[in-house]
Tab-separated table of C-alpha atoms in Angstrom:
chain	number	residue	atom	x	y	z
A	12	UNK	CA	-30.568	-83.045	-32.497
A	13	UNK	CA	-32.822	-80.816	-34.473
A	14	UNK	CA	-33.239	-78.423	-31.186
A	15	UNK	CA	-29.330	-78.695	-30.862
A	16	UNK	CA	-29.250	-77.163	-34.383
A	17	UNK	CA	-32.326	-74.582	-34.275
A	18	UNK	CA	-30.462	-73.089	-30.861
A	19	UNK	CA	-27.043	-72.789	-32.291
A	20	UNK	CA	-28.449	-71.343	-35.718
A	21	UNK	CA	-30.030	-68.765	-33.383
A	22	UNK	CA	-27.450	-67.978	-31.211
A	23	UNK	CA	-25.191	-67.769	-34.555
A	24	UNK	CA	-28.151	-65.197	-35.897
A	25	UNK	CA	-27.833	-63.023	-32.932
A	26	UNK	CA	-24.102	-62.866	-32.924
A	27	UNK	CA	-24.499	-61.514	-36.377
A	28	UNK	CA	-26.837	-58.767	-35.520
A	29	UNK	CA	-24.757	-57.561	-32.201
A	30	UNK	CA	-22.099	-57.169	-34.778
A	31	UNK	CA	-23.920	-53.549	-35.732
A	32	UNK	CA	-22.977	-52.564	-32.124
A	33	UNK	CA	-19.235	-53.063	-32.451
A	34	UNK	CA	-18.605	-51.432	-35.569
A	35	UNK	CA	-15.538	-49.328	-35.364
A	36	UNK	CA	-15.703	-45.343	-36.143
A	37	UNK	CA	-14.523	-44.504	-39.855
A	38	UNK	CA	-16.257	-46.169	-41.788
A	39	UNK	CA	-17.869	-44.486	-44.923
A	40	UNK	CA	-21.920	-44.265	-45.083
A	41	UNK	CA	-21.444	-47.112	-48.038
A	42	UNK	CA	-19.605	-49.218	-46.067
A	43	UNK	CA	-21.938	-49.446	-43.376
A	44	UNK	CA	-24.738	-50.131	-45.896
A	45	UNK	CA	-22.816	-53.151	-47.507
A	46	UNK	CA	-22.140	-54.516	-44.370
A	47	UNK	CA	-25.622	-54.030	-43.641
A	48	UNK	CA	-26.695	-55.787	-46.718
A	49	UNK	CA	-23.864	-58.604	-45.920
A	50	UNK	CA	-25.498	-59.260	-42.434
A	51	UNK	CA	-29.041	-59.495	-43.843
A	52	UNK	CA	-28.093	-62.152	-46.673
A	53	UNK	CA	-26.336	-63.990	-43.703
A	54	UNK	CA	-29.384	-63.471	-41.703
A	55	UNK	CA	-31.921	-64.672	-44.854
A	56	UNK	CA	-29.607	-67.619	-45.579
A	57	UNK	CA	-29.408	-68.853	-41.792
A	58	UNK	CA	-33.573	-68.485	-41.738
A	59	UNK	CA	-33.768	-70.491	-44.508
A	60	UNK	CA	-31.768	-73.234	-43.411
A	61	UNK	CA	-34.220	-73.114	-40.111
A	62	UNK	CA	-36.669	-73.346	-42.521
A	63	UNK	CA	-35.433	-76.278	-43.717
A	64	UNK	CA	-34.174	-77.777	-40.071
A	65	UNK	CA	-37.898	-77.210	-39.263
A	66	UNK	CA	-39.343	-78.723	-42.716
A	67	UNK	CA	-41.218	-82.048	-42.482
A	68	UNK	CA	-40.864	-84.237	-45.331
A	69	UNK	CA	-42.871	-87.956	-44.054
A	70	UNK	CA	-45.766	-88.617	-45.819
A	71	UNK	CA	-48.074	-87.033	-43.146
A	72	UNK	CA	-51.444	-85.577	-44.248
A	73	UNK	CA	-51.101	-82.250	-42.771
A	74	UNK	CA	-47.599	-80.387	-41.121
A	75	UNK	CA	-48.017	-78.689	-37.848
A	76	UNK	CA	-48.625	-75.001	-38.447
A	77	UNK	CA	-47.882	-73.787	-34.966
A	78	UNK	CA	-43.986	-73.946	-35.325
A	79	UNK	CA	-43.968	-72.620	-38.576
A	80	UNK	CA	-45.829	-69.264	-36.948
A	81	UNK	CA	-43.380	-69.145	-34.019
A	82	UNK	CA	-40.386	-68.901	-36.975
A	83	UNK	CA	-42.264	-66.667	-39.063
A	84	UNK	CA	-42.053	-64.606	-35.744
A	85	UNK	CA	-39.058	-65.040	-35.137
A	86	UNK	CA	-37.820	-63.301	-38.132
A	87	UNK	CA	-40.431	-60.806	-37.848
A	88	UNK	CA	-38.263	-59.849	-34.563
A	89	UNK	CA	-35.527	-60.058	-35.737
A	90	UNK	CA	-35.563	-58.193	-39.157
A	91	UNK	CA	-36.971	-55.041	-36.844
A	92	UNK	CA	-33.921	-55.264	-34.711
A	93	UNK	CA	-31.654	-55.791	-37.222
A	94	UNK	CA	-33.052	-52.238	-38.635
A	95	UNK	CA	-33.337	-50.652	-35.317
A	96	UNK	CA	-29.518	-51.512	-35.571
A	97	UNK	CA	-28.741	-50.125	-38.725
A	98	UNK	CA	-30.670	-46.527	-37.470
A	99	UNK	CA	-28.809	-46.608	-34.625
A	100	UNK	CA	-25.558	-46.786	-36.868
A	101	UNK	CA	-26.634	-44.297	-39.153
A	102	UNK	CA	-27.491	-41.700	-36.427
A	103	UNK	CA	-23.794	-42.002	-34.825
A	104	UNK	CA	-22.186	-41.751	-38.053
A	105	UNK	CA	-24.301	-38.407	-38.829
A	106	UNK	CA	-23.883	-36.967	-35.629
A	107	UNK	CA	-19.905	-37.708	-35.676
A	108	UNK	CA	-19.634	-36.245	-39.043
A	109	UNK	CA	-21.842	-33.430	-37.582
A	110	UNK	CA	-19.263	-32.771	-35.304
A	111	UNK	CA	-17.084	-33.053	-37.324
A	112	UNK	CA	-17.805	-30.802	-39.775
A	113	UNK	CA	-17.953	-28.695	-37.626
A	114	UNK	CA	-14.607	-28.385	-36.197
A	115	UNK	CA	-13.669	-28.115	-39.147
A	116	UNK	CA	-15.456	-25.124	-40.217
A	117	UNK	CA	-13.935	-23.468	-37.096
A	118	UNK	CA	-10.659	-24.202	-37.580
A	119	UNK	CA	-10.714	-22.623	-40.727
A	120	UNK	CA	-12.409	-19.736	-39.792
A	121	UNK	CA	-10.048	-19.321	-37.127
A	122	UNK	CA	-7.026	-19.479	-39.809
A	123	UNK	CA	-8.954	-17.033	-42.290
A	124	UNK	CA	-8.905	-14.997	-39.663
A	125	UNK	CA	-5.174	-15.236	-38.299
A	126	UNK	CA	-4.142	-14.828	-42.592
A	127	UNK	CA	-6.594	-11.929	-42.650
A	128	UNK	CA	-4.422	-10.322	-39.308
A	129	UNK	CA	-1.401	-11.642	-40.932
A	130	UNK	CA	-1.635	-9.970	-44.041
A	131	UNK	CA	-3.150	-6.409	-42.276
A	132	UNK	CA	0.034	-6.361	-40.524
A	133	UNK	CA	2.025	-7.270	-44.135
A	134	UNK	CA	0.349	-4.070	-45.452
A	135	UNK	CA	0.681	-1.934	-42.594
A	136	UNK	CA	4.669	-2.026	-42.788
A	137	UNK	CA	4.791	-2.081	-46.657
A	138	UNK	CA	3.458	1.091	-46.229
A	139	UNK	CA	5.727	2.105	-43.502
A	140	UNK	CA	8.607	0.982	-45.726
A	141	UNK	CA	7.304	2.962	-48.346
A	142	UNK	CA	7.098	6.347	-46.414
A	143	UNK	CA	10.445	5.715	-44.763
A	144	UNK	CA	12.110	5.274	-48.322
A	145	UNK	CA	9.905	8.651	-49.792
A	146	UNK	CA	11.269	10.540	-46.727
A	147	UNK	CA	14.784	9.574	-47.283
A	148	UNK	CA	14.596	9.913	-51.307
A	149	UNK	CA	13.471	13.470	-50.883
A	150	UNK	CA	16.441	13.927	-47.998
A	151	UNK	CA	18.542	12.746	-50.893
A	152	UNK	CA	17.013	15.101	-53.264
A	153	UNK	CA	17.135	17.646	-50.957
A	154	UNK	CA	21.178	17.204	-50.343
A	155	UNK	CA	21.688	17.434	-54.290
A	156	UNK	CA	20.212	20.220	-55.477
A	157	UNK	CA	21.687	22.144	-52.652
A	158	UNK	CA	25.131	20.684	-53.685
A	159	UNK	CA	24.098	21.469	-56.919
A	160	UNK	CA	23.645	25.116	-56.356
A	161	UNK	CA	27.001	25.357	-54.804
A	162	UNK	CA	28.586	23.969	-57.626
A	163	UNK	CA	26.316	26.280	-60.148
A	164	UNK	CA	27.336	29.163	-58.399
A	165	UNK	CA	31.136	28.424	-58.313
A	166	UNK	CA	30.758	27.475	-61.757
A	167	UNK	CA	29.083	30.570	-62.862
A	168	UNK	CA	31.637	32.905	-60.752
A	169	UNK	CA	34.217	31.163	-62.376
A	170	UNK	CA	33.128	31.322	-66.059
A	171	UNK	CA	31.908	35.073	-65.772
A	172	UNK	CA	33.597	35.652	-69.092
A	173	UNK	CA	32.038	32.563	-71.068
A	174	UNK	CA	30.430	32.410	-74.279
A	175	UNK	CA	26.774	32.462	-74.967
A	176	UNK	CA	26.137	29.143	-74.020
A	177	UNK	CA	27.925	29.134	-70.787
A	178	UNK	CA	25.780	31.816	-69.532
A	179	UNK	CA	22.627	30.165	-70.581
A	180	UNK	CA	23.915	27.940	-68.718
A	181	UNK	CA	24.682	29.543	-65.665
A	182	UNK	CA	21.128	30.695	-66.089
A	183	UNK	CA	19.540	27.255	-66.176
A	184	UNK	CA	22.115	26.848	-63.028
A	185	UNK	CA	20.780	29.830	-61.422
A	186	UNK	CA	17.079	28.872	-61.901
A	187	UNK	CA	18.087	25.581	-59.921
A	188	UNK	CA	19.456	27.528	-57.286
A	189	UNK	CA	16.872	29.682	-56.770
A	190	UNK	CA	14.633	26.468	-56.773
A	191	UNK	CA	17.049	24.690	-54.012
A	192	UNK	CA	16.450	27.753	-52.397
A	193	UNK	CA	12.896	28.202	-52.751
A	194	UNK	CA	12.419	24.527	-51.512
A	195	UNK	CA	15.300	25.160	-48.538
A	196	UNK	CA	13.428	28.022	-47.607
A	197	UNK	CA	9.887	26.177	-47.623
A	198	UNK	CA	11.763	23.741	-45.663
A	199	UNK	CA	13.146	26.275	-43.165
A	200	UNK	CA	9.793	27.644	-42.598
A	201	UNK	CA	8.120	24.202	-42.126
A	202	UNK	CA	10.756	23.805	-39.368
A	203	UNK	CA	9.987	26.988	-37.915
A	204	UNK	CA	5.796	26.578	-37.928
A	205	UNK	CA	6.944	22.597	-36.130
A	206	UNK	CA	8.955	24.741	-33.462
A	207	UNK	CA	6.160	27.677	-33.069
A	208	UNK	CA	3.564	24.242	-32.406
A	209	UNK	CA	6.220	22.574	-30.158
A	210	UNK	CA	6.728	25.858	-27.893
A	211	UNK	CA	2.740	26.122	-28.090
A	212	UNK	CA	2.506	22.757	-26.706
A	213	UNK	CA	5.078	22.988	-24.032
A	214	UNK	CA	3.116	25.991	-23.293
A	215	UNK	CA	0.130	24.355	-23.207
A	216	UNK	CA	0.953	21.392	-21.254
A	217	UNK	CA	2.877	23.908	-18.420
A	218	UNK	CA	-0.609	25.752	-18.284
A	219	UNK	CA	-2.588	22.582	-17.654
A	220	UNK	CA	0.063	21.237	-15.319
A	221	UNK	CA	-0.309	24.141	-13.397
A	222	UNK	CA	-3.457	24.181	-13.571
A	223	UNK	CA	-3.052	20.594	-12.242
A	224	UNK	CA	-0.974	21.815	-9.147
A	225	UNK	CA	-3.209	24.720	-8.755
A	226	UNK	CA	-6.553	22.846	-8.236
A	227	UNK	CA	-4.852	19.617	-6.249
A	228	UNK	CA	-3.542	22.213	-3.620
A	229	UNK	CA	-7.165	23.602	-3.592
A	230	UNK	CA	-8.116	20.619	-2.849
A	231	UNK	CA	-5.560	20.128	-0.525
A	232	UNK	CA	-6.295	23.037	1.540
A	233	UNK	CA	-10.381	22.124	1.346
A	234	UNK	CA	-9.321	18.706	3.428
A	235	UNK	CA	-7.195	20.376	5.748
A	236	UNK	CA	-10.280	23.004	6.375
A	237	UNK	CA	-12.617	20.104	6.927
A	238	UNK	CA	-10.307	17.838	8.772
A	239	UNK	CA	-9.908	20.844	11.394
A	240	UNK	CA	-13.556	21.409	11.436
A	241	UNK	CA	-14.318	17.988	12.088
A	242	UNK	CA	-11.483	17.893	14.970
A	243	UNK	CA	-12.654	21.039	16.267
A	244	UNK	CA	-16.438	19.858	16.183
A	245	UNK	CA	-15.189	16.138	17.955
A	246	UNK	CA	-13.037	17.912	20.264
A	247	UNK	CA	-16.158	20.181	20.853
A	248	UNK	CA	-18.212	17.289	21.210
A	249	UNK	CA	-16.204	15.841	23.536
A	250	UNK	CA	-15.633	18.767	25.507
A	251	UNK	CA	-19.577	18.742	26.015
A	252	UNK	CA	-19.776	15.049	26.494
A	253	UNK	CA	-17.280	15.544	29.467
A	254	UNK	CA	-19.102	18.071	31.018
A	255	UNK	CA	-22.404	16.332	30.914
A	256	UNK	CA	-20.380	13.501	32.707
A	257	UNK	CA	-18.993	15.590	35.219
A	258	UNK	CA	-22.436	17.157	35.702
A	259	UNK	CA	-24.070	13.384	36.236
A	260	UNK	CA	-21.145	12.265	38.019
A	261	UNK	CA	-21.098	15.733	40.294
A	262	UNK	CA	-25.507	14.732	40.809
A	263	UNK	CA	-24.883	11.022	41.538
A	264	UNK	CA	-21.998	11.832	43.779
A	265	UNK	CA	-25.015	14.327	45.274
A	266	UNK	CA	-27.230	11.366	46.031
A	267	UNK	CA	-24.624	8.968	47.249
A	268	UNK	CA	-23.764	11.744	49.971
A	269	UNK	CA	-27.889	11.919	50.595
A	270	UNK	CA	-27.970	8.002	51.193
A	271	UNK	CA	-25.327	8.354	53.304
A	272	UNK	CA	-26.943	11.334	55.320
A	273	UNK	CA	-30.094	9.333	55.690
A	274	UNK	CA	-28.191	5.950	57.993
A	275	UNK	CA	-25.755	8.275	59.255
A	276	UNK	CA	-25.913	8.663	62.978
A	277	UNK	CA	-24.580	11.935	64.438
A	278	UNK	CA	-23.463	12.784	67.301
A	279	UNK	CA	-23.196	16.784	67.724
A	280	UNK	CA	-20.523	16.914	70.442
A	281	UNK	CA	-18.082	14.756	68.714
A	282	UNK	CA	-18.553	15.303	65.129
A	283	UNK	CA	-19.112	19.123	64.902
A	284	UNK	CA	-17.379	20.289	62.204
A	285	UNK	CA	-15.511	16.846	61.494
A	286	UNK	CA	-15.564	14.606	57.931
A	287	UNK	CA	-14.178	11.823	56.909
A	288	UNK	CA	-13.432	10.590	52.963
A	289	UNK	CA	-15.024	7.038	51.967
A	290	UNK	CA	-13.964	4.848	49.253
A	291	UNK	CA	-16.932	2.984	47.743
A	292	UNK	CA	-16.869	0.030	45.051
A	293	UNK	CA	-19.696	-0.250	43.416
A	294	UNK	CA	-21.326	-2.701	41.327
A	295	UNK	CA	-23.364	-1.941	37.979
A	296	UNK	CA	-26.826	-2.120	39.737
A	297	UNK	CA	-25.502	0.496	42.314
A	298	UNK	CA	-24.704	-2.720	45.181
A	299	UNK	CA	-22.491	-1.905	47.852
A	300	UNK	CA	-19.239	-3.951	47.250
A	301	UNK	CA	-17.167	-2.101	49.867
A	302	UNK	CA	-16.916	0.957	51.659
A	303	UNK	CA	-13.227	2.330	53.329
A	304	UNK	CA	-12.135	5.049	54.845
A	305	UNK	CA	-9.690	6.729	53.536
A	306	UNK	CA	-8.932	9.443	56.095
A	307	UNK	CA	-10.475	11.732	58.327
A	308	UNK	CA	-11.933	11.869	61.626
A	309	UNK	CA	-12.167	8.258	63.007
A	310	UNK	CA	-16.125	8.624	64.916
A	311	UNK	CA	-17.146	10.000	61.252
A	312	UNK	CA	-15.175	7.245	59.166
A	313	UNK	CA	-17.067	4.956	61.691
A	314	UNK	CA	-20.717	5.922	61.422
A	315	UNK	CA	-19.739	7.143	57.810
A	316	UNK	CA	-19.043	3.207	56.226
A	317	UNK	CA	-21.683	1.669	58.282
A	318	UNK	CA	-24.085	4.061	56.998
A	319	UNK	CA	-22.748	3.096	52.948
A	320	UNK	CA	-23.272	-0.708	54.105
A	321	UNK	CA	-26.812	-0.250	56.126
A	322	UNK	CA	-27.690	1.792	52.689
A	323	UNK	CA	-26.876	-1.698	50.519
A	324	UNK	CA	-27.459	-0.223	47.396
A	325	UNK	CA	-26.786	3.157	46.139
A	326	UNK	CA	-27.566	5.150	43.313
A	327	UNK	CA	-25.997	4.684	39.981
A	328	UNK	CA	-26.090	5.774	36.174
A	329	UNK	CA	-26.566	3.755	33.081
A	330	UNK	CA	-24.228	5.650	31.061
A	331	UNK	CA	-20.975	3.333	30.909
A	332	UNK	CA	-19.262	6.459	31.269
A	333	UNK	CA	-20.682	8.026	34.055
A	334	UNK	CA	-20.478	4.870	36.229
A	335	UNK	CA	-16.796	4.396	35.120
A	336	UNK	CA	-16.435	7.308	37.745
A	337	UNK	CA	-18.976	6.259	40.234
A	338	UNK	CA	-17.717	2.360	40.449
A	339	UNK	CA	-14.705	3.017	42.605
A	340	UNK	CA	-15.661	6.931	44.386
A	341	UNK	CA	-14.313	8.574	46.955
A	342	UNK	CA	-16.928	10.478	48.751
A	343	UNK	CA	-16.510	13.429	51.635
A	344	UNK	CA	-19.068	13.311	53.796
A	345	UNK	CA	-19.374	15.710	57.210
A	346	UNK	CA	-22.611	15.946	58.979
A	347	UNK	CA	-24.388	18.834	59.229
A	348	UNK	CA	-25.614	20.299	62.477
């Protein structure tokens, strides 16, 4: 019964620790400590009471030691994990807040920034506001002192004949004028300096695009000039190329009519002055894949193929192009005498 007891008190002990494991996120630091401190006066009060499951209390003249050491060690164990526990806790919790913290710092750095932006942009058309409302206040001013002049001066032609005071005050009227007119005339000149700059810059601008067109068609004409020269070098080229196939073609063709010579078996009375044309196919390696005649006299055309076939294998370039003429030749051969 008193093993029954001792394993459900422990199993009830480490049910209580594992609780440090479940803990939800949240919690304050304080909390965890009081429920930290909670778990350890659970943990103190359910040793005791093993204490006291394992106490002997018959009049014996000396208790067993050894299971009192095996407790003791118990809770040795687990008081360390029961720490180890609470670390563990601790370390999340820091770490979350960490991150945390974090975030938060970013967040509002990111909306100090976006506020700074905000209120940049705030400034930036206050102040266009303010120039567009100067401009037109001055266009305003502008309008009524000129307005002002024309009534002055219909005033003043009107009351030529006035006292005293109206012609000091035609000449306070006349001062205004002349200062409408002063700034009208500022302003007419500042219109004229804008227009001298715009006409400058049109200038300008037709220069450089001129300029522009001037140098692309320079350019223009430089490609032609090389595209031409490099045509007229490939055609060149080319040109040579096809006479240095002719020329092998024109030597081969030499020593085909050679091989032939050498198997060919005359016959002076019949052939004098007689030829025939052969058409041979031949094969990379210079083989002998046929030989026809294609007209002429018939003893010639005779002698002529069997001479190709007794020669087997006839001379032949490497160059791909020169054999491109040699692999299907036509070949005049007449025997000389």
């Amino acid at each position: 019964m008193i093993a029954l007891i001792k394993t459900l008190i422990g199993r009830c002990v480490n049910k209580c620790m594992g609780i440090f494991t479940y803990l939800p996120d949240g919690k304050t630091l304080r909390q965890d400590y009081v429920i930290a401190l909670v778990a350890a006066l659970l943990v103190h009060v359910i040793m005791a009471m093993v204490l006291m499951a394992n106490a002997d209390f018959s009049p014996k003249p000396k208790p067993q030691p050894k299971p009192q050491m095996q407790v003791i060690d118990a809770v040795v164990v687990d008081a360390s994990k029961l720490q180890q526990q609470v670390d563990k806790l601790r370390q999340q919790k820091a770490a979350a807040k960490a991150r945390e913290d974090k975030r938060i710092a970013e967040l509002e750095q990111r909306a100090e920034q976006a506020r700074k932006q905000r209120q940049q942009e705030a400034e930036r058309i206050k102040r266009l506001e303010q120039q567009r409302k100067r401009t037109e206040a001055e266009k305003q001013r502008a309008d009524a002192a000129r307005k002002k002049a024309e009534d002055a001066a219909k005033r003043a032609k009107a009351n030529a004949a006035a006292e005293e005071q109206a012609r000091r005050q035609k000449e306070r009227e006349r001062q205004a004028a002349e200062k409408a007119a002063a700034e009208a005339k500022a302003k007419r000149l500042r219109e004229e300096e804008a227009a001298r700059k715009a006409e400058e810059e049109r200038r300008r601008k037709k220069l450089e695009e001129e300029k522009r067109k001037k140098e692309a068609a320079e350019r223009a004409e430089q490609q032609r000039l090389l595209e031409q020269q490099m045509l007229e070098e490939m055609q060149r080229r080319q040109s040579a190329r096809s006479q240095q196939v002719m020329n092998e073609v024109d030597k081969y063709s030499a020593l085909i009519t050679q091989a032939i010579a050498r198997n060919f078996i005359k016959d002076e009375a019949s052939m004098r002055g007689k030829s025939c044309r052969v058409r041979i196919k031949l094969a990379s390696s210079g083989f002998v894949i046929s030989a026809n005649a294609v007209d002429g006299d018939r003893a010639v055309c005779q002698e002529a193929v069997k001479a190709v076939n007794k020669a087997g294998t006839l001379p032949v370039s490497s160059d791909p192009a020169v054999f491109s003429k040699l692999e299907n030749i036509i070949v005049t051969y007449a025997p000389e005498f």
